[in-house]
Amino acid sequence: MNNQKEHINSAKEGHQKGFNALLENHWDYVYNYLLKLTHNNYLSEEICIQTFAKAFDKIETYDDNYEFKTWLITICKRLWIDHQRKKEVETTKIDKKTTVIKSEDANIDEQLIQKQYVSNIKAVMKSLKPTDQEV
């Protein structure tokens, strides 16, 4: 445990060795936690990378009164929630756009059918005798 405090202090001072040691010691724990949430290797790795990037960027805010793992899990949970919110917003936007596209396509189809119908009527009218063409 003293080693971990040394690594944290080293990281707080900006030393790469401290960051590397913390990453090596906690990567599997955070990754496996995320894998249980996401059920997706790629997404778990992506959020895990973001977690450590954010943790190292804000390492000076880490409070020694709490476990380092707990702090990392808090960060990764928040990133996961942000990911889910963003995903919901994108899905809603796509659904709204799809509805608009469907209605435009329907109008175009209806116009084409109407033009073909009028064209067919004109062709039939021309085949009639001139006296029968009058309505």
Short mmCIF file of N, CA and C in Angstrom, two decimals:
data_model
loop_
_atom_site.label_atom_id
_atom_site.label_comp_id
_atom_site.label_asym_id
_atom_site.label_seq_id
_atom_site.Cartn_x
_atom_site.Cartn_y
_atom_site.Cartn_z
N MET A 1 0.82 -1.19 0.00
CA MET A 1 0.00 0.00 0.00
C MET A 1 0.87 1.25 0.00
N ASN A 2 1.98 1.21 0.69
CA ASN A 2 2.89 2.36 0.68
C ASN A 2 3.41 2.63 -0.71
N ASN A 3 3.61 1.54 -1.47
CA ASN A 3 4.05 1.69 -2.86
C ASN A 3 3.04 2.50 -3.65
N GLN A 4 1.76 2.22 -3.42
CA GLN A 4 0.71 2.94 -4.15
C GLN A 4 0.76 4.43 -3.81
N LYS A 5 0.94 4.75 -2.52
CA LYS A 5 1.02 6.17 -2.13
C LYS A 5 2.21 6.84 -2.79
N GLU A 6 3.31 6.11 -2.89
CA GLU A 6 4.49 6.65 -3.57
C GLU A 6 4.20 6.91 -5.04
N HIS A 7 3.51 5.97 -5.67
CA HIS A 7 3.17 6.13 -7.09
C HIS A 7 2.22 7.32 -7.29
N ILE A 8 1.26 7.46 -6.39
CA ILE A 8 0.31 8.58 -6.48
C ILE A 8 1.05 9.90 -6.31
N ASN A 9 1.91 9.97 -5.30
CA ASN A 9 2.67 11.21 -5.08
C ASN A 9 3.58 11.51 -6.26
N SER A 10 4.19 10.48 -6.81
CA SER A 10 5.04 10.64 -7.98
C SER A 10 4.23 11.17 -9.16
N ALA A 11 3.04 10.62 -9.35
CA ALA A 11 2.17 11.07 -10.44
C ALA A 11 1.73 12.52 -10.21
N LYS A 12 1.43 12.85 -8.96
CA LYS A 12 1.03 14.23 -8.64
C LYS A 12 2.16 15.22 -8.95
N GLU A 13 3.39 14.75 -8.83
CA GLU A 13 4.55 15.60 -9.14
C GLU A 13 4.84 15.63 -10.64
N GLY A 14 4.09 14.83 -11.41
CA GLY A 14 4.22 14.85 -12.86
C GLY A 14 5.21 13.85 -13.42
N HIS A 15 5.64 12.88 -12.61
CA HIS A 15 6.60 11.87 -13.07
C HIS A 15 5.88 10.75 -13.82
N GLN A 16 6.38 10.42 -14.99
CA GLN A 16 5.77 9.40 -15.84
C GLN A 16 5.78 8.02 -15.18
N LYS A 17 6.82 7.72 -14.41
CA LYS A 17 6.90 6.40 -13.76
C LYS A 17 5.73 6.18 -12.80
N GLY A 18 5.33 7.22 -12.11
CA GLY A 18 4.19 7.11 -11.20
C GLY A 18 2.91 6.81 -11.96
N PHE A 19 2.70 7.52 -13.06
CA PHE A 19 1.52 7.28 -13.90
C PHE A 19 1.52 5.86 -14.45
N ASN A 20 2.67 5.43 -14.95
CA ASN A 20 2.77 4.08 -15.53
C ASN A 20 2.46 3.01 -14.49
N ALA A 21 3.00 3.18 -13.28
CA ALA A 21 2.77 2.18 -12.22
C ALA A 21 1.28 2.12 -11.85
N LEU A 22 0.65 3.28 -11.73
CA LEU A 22 -0.78 3.30 -11.40
C LEU A 22 -1.61 2.66 -12.51
N LEU A 23 -1.24 2.93 -13.75
CA LEU A 23 -1.94 2.35 -14.89
C LEU A 23 -1.81 0.83 -14.88
N GLU A 24 -0.60 0.34 -14.69
CA GLU A 24 -0.36 -1.11 -14.67
C GLU A 24 -1.10 -1.79 -13.51
N ASN A 25 -1.10 -1.14 -12.35
CA ASN A 25 -1.72 -1.74 -11.17
C ASN A 25 -3.25 -1.76 -11.22
N HIS A 26 -3.86 -0.83 -11.93
CA HIS A 26 -5.31 -0.69 -11.86
C HIS A 26 -6.05 -0.90 -13.18
N TRP A 27 -5.33 -1.06 -14.27
CA TRP A 27 -5.98 -1.20 -15.58
C TRP A 27 -6.98 -2.37 -15.60
N ASP A 28 -6.52 -3.56 -15.20
CA ASP A 28 -7.38 -4.75 -15.26
C ASP A 28 -8.63 -4.59 -14.40
N TYR A 29 -8.48 -4.01 -13.23
CA TYR A 29 -9.62 -3.82 -12.34
C TYR A 29 -10.69 -2.93 -12.98
N VAL A 30 -10.26 -1.79 -13.52
CA VAL A 30 -11.20 -0.85 -14.14
C VAL A 30 -11.78 -1.46 -15.42
N TYR A 31 -10.93 -2.07 -16.23
CA TYR A 31 -11.39 -2.67 -17.49
C TYR A 31 -12.45 -3.76 -17.23
N ASN A 32 -12.19 -4.64 -16.27
CA ASN A 32 -13.14 -5.72 -15.97
C ASN A 32 -14.45 -5.17 -15.41
N TYR A 33 -14.36 -4.12 -14.62
CA TYR A 33 -15.59 -3.47 -14.12
C TYR A 33 -16.41 -2.95 -15.30
N LEU A 34 -15.75 -2.28 -16.23
CA LEU A 34 -16.45 -1.74 -17.40
C LEU A 34 -16.99 -2.84 -18.30
N LEU A 35 -16.27 -3.91 -18.42
CA LEU A 35 -16.72 -5.03 -19.25
C LEU A 35 -18.04 -5.61 -18.71
N LYS A 36 -18.19 -5.63 -17.40
CA LYS A 36 -19.45 -6.10 -16.80
C LYS A 36 -20.59 -5.13 -17.13
N LEU A 37 -20.28 -3.84 -17.21
CA LEU A 37 -21.31 -2.85 -17.55
C LEU A 37 -21.68 -2.88 -19.02
N THR A 38 -20.67 -2.93 -19.88
CA THR A 38 -20.88 -2.73 -21.31
C THR A 38 -21.11 -4.01 -22.10
N HIS A 39 -20.53 -5.10 -21.65
CA HIS A 39 -20.54 -6.37 -22.40
C HIS A 39 -19.93 -6.17 -23.80
N ASN A 40 -18.96 -5.27 -23.88
CA ASN A 40 -18.35 -4.93 -25.17
C ASN A 40 -16.88 -4.60 -24.93
N ASN A 41 -15.98 -5.41 -25.50
CA ASN A 41 -14.54 -5.22 -25.30
C ASN A 41 -14.07 -3.86 -25.77
N TYR A 42 -14.48 -3.49 -26.98
CA TYR A 42 -14.03 -2.23 -27.56
C TYR A 42 -14.47 -1.04 -26.72
N LEU A 43 -15.73 -1.01 -26.34
CA LEU A 43 -16.26 0.11 -25.56
C LEU A 43 -15.63 0.15 -24.17
N SER A 44 -15.41 -1.01 -23.57
CA SER A 44 -14.76 -1.06 -22.26
C SER A 44 -13.36 -0.48 -22.33
N GLU A 45 -12.63 -0.84 -23.36
CA GLU A 45 -11.28 -0.32 -23.52
C GLU A 45 -11.30 1.19 -23.76
N GLU A 46 -12.22 1.64 -24.58
CA GLU A 46 -12.32 3.07 -24.88
C GLU A 46 -12.61 3.89 -23.62
N ILE A 47 -13.57 3.45 -22.82
CA ILE A 47 -13.92 4.17 -21.60
C ILE A 47 -12.81 4.04 -20.56
N CYS A 48 -12.13 2.90 -20.54
CA CYS A 48 -11.01 2.71 -19.62
C CYS A 48 -9.88 3.70 -19.93
N ILE A 49 -9.59 3.87 -21.20
CA ILE A 49 -8.56 4.84 -21.61
C ILE A 49 -8.98 6.25 -21.19
N GLN A 50 -10.24 6.58 -21.42
CA GLN A 50 -10.75 7.90 -21.02
C GLN A 50 -10.67 8.08 -19.51
N THR A 51 -10.94 7.01 -18.77
CA THR A 51 -10.90 7.06 -17.30
C THR A 51 -9.51 7.41 -16.82
N PHE A 52 -8.50 6.71 -17.33
CA PHE A 52 -7.14 6.98 -16.88
C PHE A 52 -6.65 8.34 -17.36
N ALA A 53 -7.05 8.73 -18.55
CA ALA A 53 -6.66 10.06 -19.04
C ALA A 53 -7.22 11.15 -18.13
N LYS A 54 -8.49 11.00 -17.77
CA LYS A 54 -9.13 11.99 -16.90
C LYS A 54 -8.51 11.95 -15.50
N ALA A 55 -8.26 10.75 -15.00
CA ALA A 55 -7.67 10.60 -13.67
C ALA A 55 -6.29 11.25 -13.61
N PHE A 56 -5.49 11.02 -14.63
CA PHE A 56 -4.14 11.59 -14.62
C PHE A 56 -4.17 13.09 -14.84
N ASP A 57 -5.17 13.54 -15.58
CA ASP A 57 -5.31 14.98 -15.80
C ASP A 57 -5.72 15.69 -14.51
N LYS A 58 -6.49 14.99 -13.67
CA LYS A 58 -7.01 15.58 -12.42
C LYS A 58 -6.40 14.94 -11.17
N ILE A 59 -5.22 14.35 -11.31
CA ILE A 59 -4.60 13.61 -10.20
C ILE A 59 -4.42 14.47 -8.95
N GLU A 60 -4.23 15.77 -9.14
CA GLU A 60 -4.03 16.65 -7.98
C GLU A 60 -5.30 16.78 -7.13
N THR A 61 -6.45 16.40 -7.67
CA THR A 61 -7.70 16.48 -6.91
C THR A 61 -7.98 15.20 -6.12
N TYR A 62 -7.17 14.17 -6.32
CA TYR A 62 -7.38 12.91 -5.61
C TYR A 62 -7.18 13.12 -4.11
N ASP A 63 -8.12 12.61 -3.31
CA ASP A 63 -8.08 12.72 -1.86
C ASP A 63 -7.55 11.41 -1.28
N ASP A 64 -6.43 11.47 -0.56
CA ASP A 64 -5.79 10.27 0.00
C ASP A 64 -6.64 9.56 1.05
N ASN A 65 -7.71 10.17 1.50
CA ASN A 65 -8.58 9.54 2.50
C ASN A 65 -9.41 8.41 1.89
N TYR A 66 -9.44 8.32 0.58
CA TYR A 66 -10.23 7.31 -0.12
C TYR A 66 -9.32 6.40 -0.92
N GLU A 67 -9.82 5.21 -1.21
CA GLU A 67 -9.06 4.27 -2.03
C GLU A 67 -8.91 4.82 -3.45
N PHE A 68 -7.76 4.60 -4.04
CA PHE A 68 -7.51 5.06 -5.41
C PHE A 68 -8.44 4.34 -6.38
N LYS A 69 -8.66 3.03 -6.14
CA LYS A 69 -9.56 2.26 -7.02
C LYS A 69 -10.98 2.84 -6.99
N THR A 70 -11.43 3.24 -5.82
CA THR A 70 -12.77 3.81 -5.70
C THR A 70 -12.88 5.09 -6.52
N TRP A 71 -11.85 5.90 -6.47
CA TRP A 71 -11.82 7.14 -7.24
C TRP A 71 -11.87 6.84 -8.74
N LEU A 72 -11.10 5.86 -9.18
CA LEU A 72 -11.10 5.47 -10.59
C LEU A 72 -12.47 4.94 -11.03
N ILE A 73 -13.09 4.12 -10.19
CA ILE A 73 -14.41 3.56 -10.53
C ILE A 73 -15.45 4.68 -10.61
N THR A 74 -15.35 5.66 -9.73
CA THR A 74 -16.28 6.80 -9.80
C THR A 74 -16.14 7.53 -11.13
N ILE A 75 -14.91 7.73 -11.56
CA ILE A 75 -14.66 8.40 -12.84
C ILE A 75 -15.23 7.57 -13.99
N CYS A 76 -14.94 6.27 -13.99
CA CYS A 76 -15.40 5.43 -15.12
C CYS A 76 -16.92 5.31 -15.13
N LYS A 77 -17.57 5.27 -13.96
CA LYS A 77 -19.04 5.22 -13.93
C LYS A 77 -19.63 6.48 -14.56
N ARG A 78 -19.06 7.62 -14.23
CA ARG A 78 -19.57 8.88 -14.79
C ARG A 78 -19.36 8.94 -16.30
N LEU A 79 -18.23 8.45 -16.76
CA LEU A 79 -17.98 8.41 -18.21
C LEU A 79 -18.96 7.46 -18.90
N TRP A 80 -19.27 6.33 -18.27
CA TRP A 80 -20.23 5.38 -18.82
C TRP A 80 -21.61 6.03 -18.91
N ILE A 81 -22.02 6.73 -17.86
CA ILE A 81 -23.32 7.41 -17.86
C ILE A 81 -23.36 8.46 -18.97
N ASP A 82 -22.28 9.22 -19.11
CA ASP A 82 -22.20 10.22 -20.19
C ASP A 82 -22.34 9.56 -21.55
N HIS A 83 -21.68 8.41 -21.72
CA HIS A 83 -21.77 7.67 -22.98
C HIS A 83 -23.21 7.25 -23.26
N GLN A 84 -23.89 6.74 -22.24
CA GLN A 84 -25.28 6.30 -22.41
C GLN A 84 -26.20 7.47 -22.76
N ARG A 85 -26.00 8.60 -22.10
CA ARG A 85 -26.82 9.78 -22.41
C ARG A 85 -26.61 10.23 -23.85
N LYS A 86 -25.37 10.27 -24.27
CA LYS A 86 -25.05 10.68 -25.64
C LYS A 86 -25.68 9.72 -26.64
N LYS A 87 -25.62 8.45 -26.34
CA LYS A 87 -26.19 7.42 -27.21
C LYS A 87 -27.70 7.61 -27.35
N GLU A 88 -28.39 7.93 -26.25
CA GLU A 88 -29.84 8.15 -26.27
C GLU A 88 -30.19 9.36 -27.13
N VAL A 89 -29.41 10.43 -27.00
CA VAL A 89 -29.67 11.65 -27.77
C VAL A 89 -29.48 11.38 -29.26
N GLU A 90 -28.42 10.66 -29.63
CA GLU A 90 -28.16 10.35 -31.03
C GLU A 90 -29.28 9.48 -31.61
N THR A 91 -29.76 8.52 -30.83
CA THR A 91 -30.83 7.64 -31.29
C THR A 91 -32.10 8.45 -31.54
N THR A 92 -32.41 9.37 -30.65
CA THR A 92 -33.59 10.21 -30.81
C THR A 92 -33.48 11.07 -32.06
N LYS A 93 -32.31 11.66 -32.29
CA LYS A 93 -32.11 12.49 -33.48
C LYS A 93 -32.28 11.67 -34.75
N ILE A 94 -31.73 10.47 -34.78
CA ILE A 94 -31.83 9.61 -35.96
C ILE A 94 -33.28 9.24 -36.21
N ASP A 95 -34.03 8.90 -35.15
CA ASP A 95 -35.44 8.54 -35.30
C ASP A 95 -36.24 9.69 -35.89
N LYS A 96 -35.99 10.89 -35.43
CA LYS A 96 -36.72 12.05 -35.95
C LYS A 96 -36.40 12.28 -37.42
N LYS A 97 -35.14 12.13 -37.81
CA LYS A 97 -34.74 12.33 -39.20
C LYS A 97 -35.36 11.25 -40.09
N THR A 98 -35.42 10.04 -39.61
CA THR A 98 -35.99 8.95 -40.39
C THR A 98 -37.45 9.21 -40.71
N THR A 99 -38.19 9.72 -39.77
CA THR A 99 -39.61 10.02 -39.99
C THR A 99 -39.77 11.04 -41.10
N VAL A 100 -38.94 12.07 -41.10
CA VAL A 100 -39.02 13.10 -42.14
C VAL A 100 -38.69 12.51 -43.50
N ILE A 101 -37.70 11.68 -43.57
CA ILE A 101 -37.30 11.07 -44.84
C ILE A 101 -38.43 10.20 -45.38
N LYS A 102 -39.06 9.43 -44.53
CA LYS A 102 -40.15 8.56 -44.99
C LYS A 102 -41.28 9.38 -45.59
N SER A 103 -41.66 10.47 -44.96
CA SER A 103 -42.79 11.25 -45.47
C SER A 103 -42.44 11.90 -46.81
N GLU A 104 -41.20 12.34 -47.00
CA GLU A 104 -40.80 12.93 -48.28
C GLU A 104 -40.82 11.88 -49.38
N ASP A 105 -40.33 10.70 -49.09
CA ASP A 105 -40.32 9.62 -50.08
C ASP A 105 -41.75 9.26 -50.49
N ALA A 106 -42.65 9.24 -49.55
CA ALA A 106 -44.04 8.90 -49.86
C ALA A 106 -44.65 9.92 -50.81
N ASN A 107 -44.37 11.20 -50.62
CA ASN A 107 -44.90 12.24 -51.50
C ASN A 107 -44.36 12.09 -52.92
N ILE A 108 -43.11 11.79 -53.06
CA ILE A 108 -42.49 11.62 -54.37
C ILE A 108 -43.13 10.43 -55.08
N ASP A 109 -43.32 9.33 -54.36
CA ASP A 109 -43.96 8.15 -54.95
C ASP A 109 -45.38 8.46 -55.41
N GLU A 110 -46.11 9.16 -54.58
CA GLU A 110 -47.49 9.51 -54.94
C GLU A 110 -47.53 10.40 -56.18
N GLN A 111 -46.61 11.34 -56.28
CA GLN A 111 -46.57 12.23 -57.45
C GLN A 111 -46.27 11.44 -58.72
N LEU A 112 -45.34 10.51 -58.65
CA LEU A 112 -45.01 9.69 -59.82
C LEU A 112 -46.20 8.83 -60.25
N ILE A 113 -46.88 8.25 -59.30
CA ILE A 113 -48.06 7.43 -59.62
C ILE A 113 -49.14 8.29 -60.27
N GLN A 114 -49.36 9.49 -59.73
CA GLN A 114 -50.36 10.40 -60.29
C GLN A 114 -50.01 10.77 -61.73
N LYS A 115 -48.73 11.07 -62.02
CA LYS A 115 -48.30 11.43 -63.38
C LYS A 115 -48.53 10.27 -64.34
N GLN A 116 -48.20 9.06 -63.91
CA GLN A 116 -48.41 7.89 -64.76
C GLN A 116 -49.90 7.66 -65.03
N TYR A 117 -50.71 7.87 -64.04
CA TYR A 117 -52.15 7.71 -64.18
C TYR A 117 -52.71 8.70 -65.20
N VAL A 118 -52.31 9.97 -65.10
CA VAL A 118 -52.77 11.00 -66.04
C VAL A 118 -52.28 10.68 -67.45
N SER A 119 -51.04 10.23 -67.56
CA SER A 119 -50.47 9.88 -68.86
C SER A 119 -51.25 8.73 -69.50
N ASN A 120 -51.61 7.74 -68.72
CA ASN A 120 -52.40 6.61 -69.23
C ASN A 120 -53.78 7.06 -69.70
N ILE A 121 -54.41 7.95 -68.95
CA ILE A 121 -55.73 8.45 -69.34
C ILE A 121 -55.64 9.21 -70.67
N LYS A 122 -54.62 10.04 -70.82
CA LYS A 122 -54.44 10.80 -72.07
C LYS A 122 -54.23 9.86 -73.25
N ALA A 123 -53.46 8.81 -73.05
CA ALA A 123 -53.21 7.85 -74.12
C ALA A 123 -54.51 7.15 -74.53
N VAL A 124 -55.33 6.78 -73.59
CA VAL A 124 -56.61 6.13 -73.89
C VAL A 124 -57.53 7.12 -74.60
N MET A 125 -57.55 8.37 -74.17
CA MET A 125 -58.40 9.40 -74.79
C MET A 125 -58.03 9.60 -76.25
N LYS A 126 -56.73 9.58 -76.55
CA LYS A 126 -56.28 9.78 -77.93
C LYS A 126 -56.71 8.63 -78.83
N SER A 127 -56.85 7.46 -78.27
CA SER A 127 -57.25 6.31 -79.09
C SER A 127 -58.75 6.32 -79.43
N LEU A 128 -59.50 7.16 -78.77
CA LEU A 128 -60.94 7.27 -79.05
C LEU A 128 -61.19 8.14 -80.28
N LYS A 129 -62.39 8.01 -80.85
CA LYS A 129 -62.80 8.87 -81.96
C LYS A 129 -62.90 10.29 -81.42
N PRO A 130 -62.68 11.30 -82.27
CA PRO A 130 -62.75 12.70 -81.81
C PRO A 130 -64.08 13.04 -81.17
N THR A 131 -65.14 12.48 -81.65
CA THR A 131 -66.45 12.78 -81.05
C THR A 131 -66.60 12.16 -79.66
N ASP A 132 -65.93 11.03 -79.45
CA ASP A 132 -66.01 10.37 -78.14
C ASP A 132 -65.04 10.99 -77.12
N GLN A 133 -64.07 11.76 -77.61
CA GLN A 133 -63.09 12.36 -76.70
C GLN A 133 -63.69 13.48 -75.86
N GLU A 134 -64.80 14.05 -76.33
CA GLU A 134 -65.42 15.14 -75.57
C GLU A 134 -66.12 14.58 -74.35
N VAL A 135 -65.96 15.27 -73.28
CA VAL A 135 -66.58 14.81 -72.03
C VAL A 135 -67.85 15.56 -71.78
#
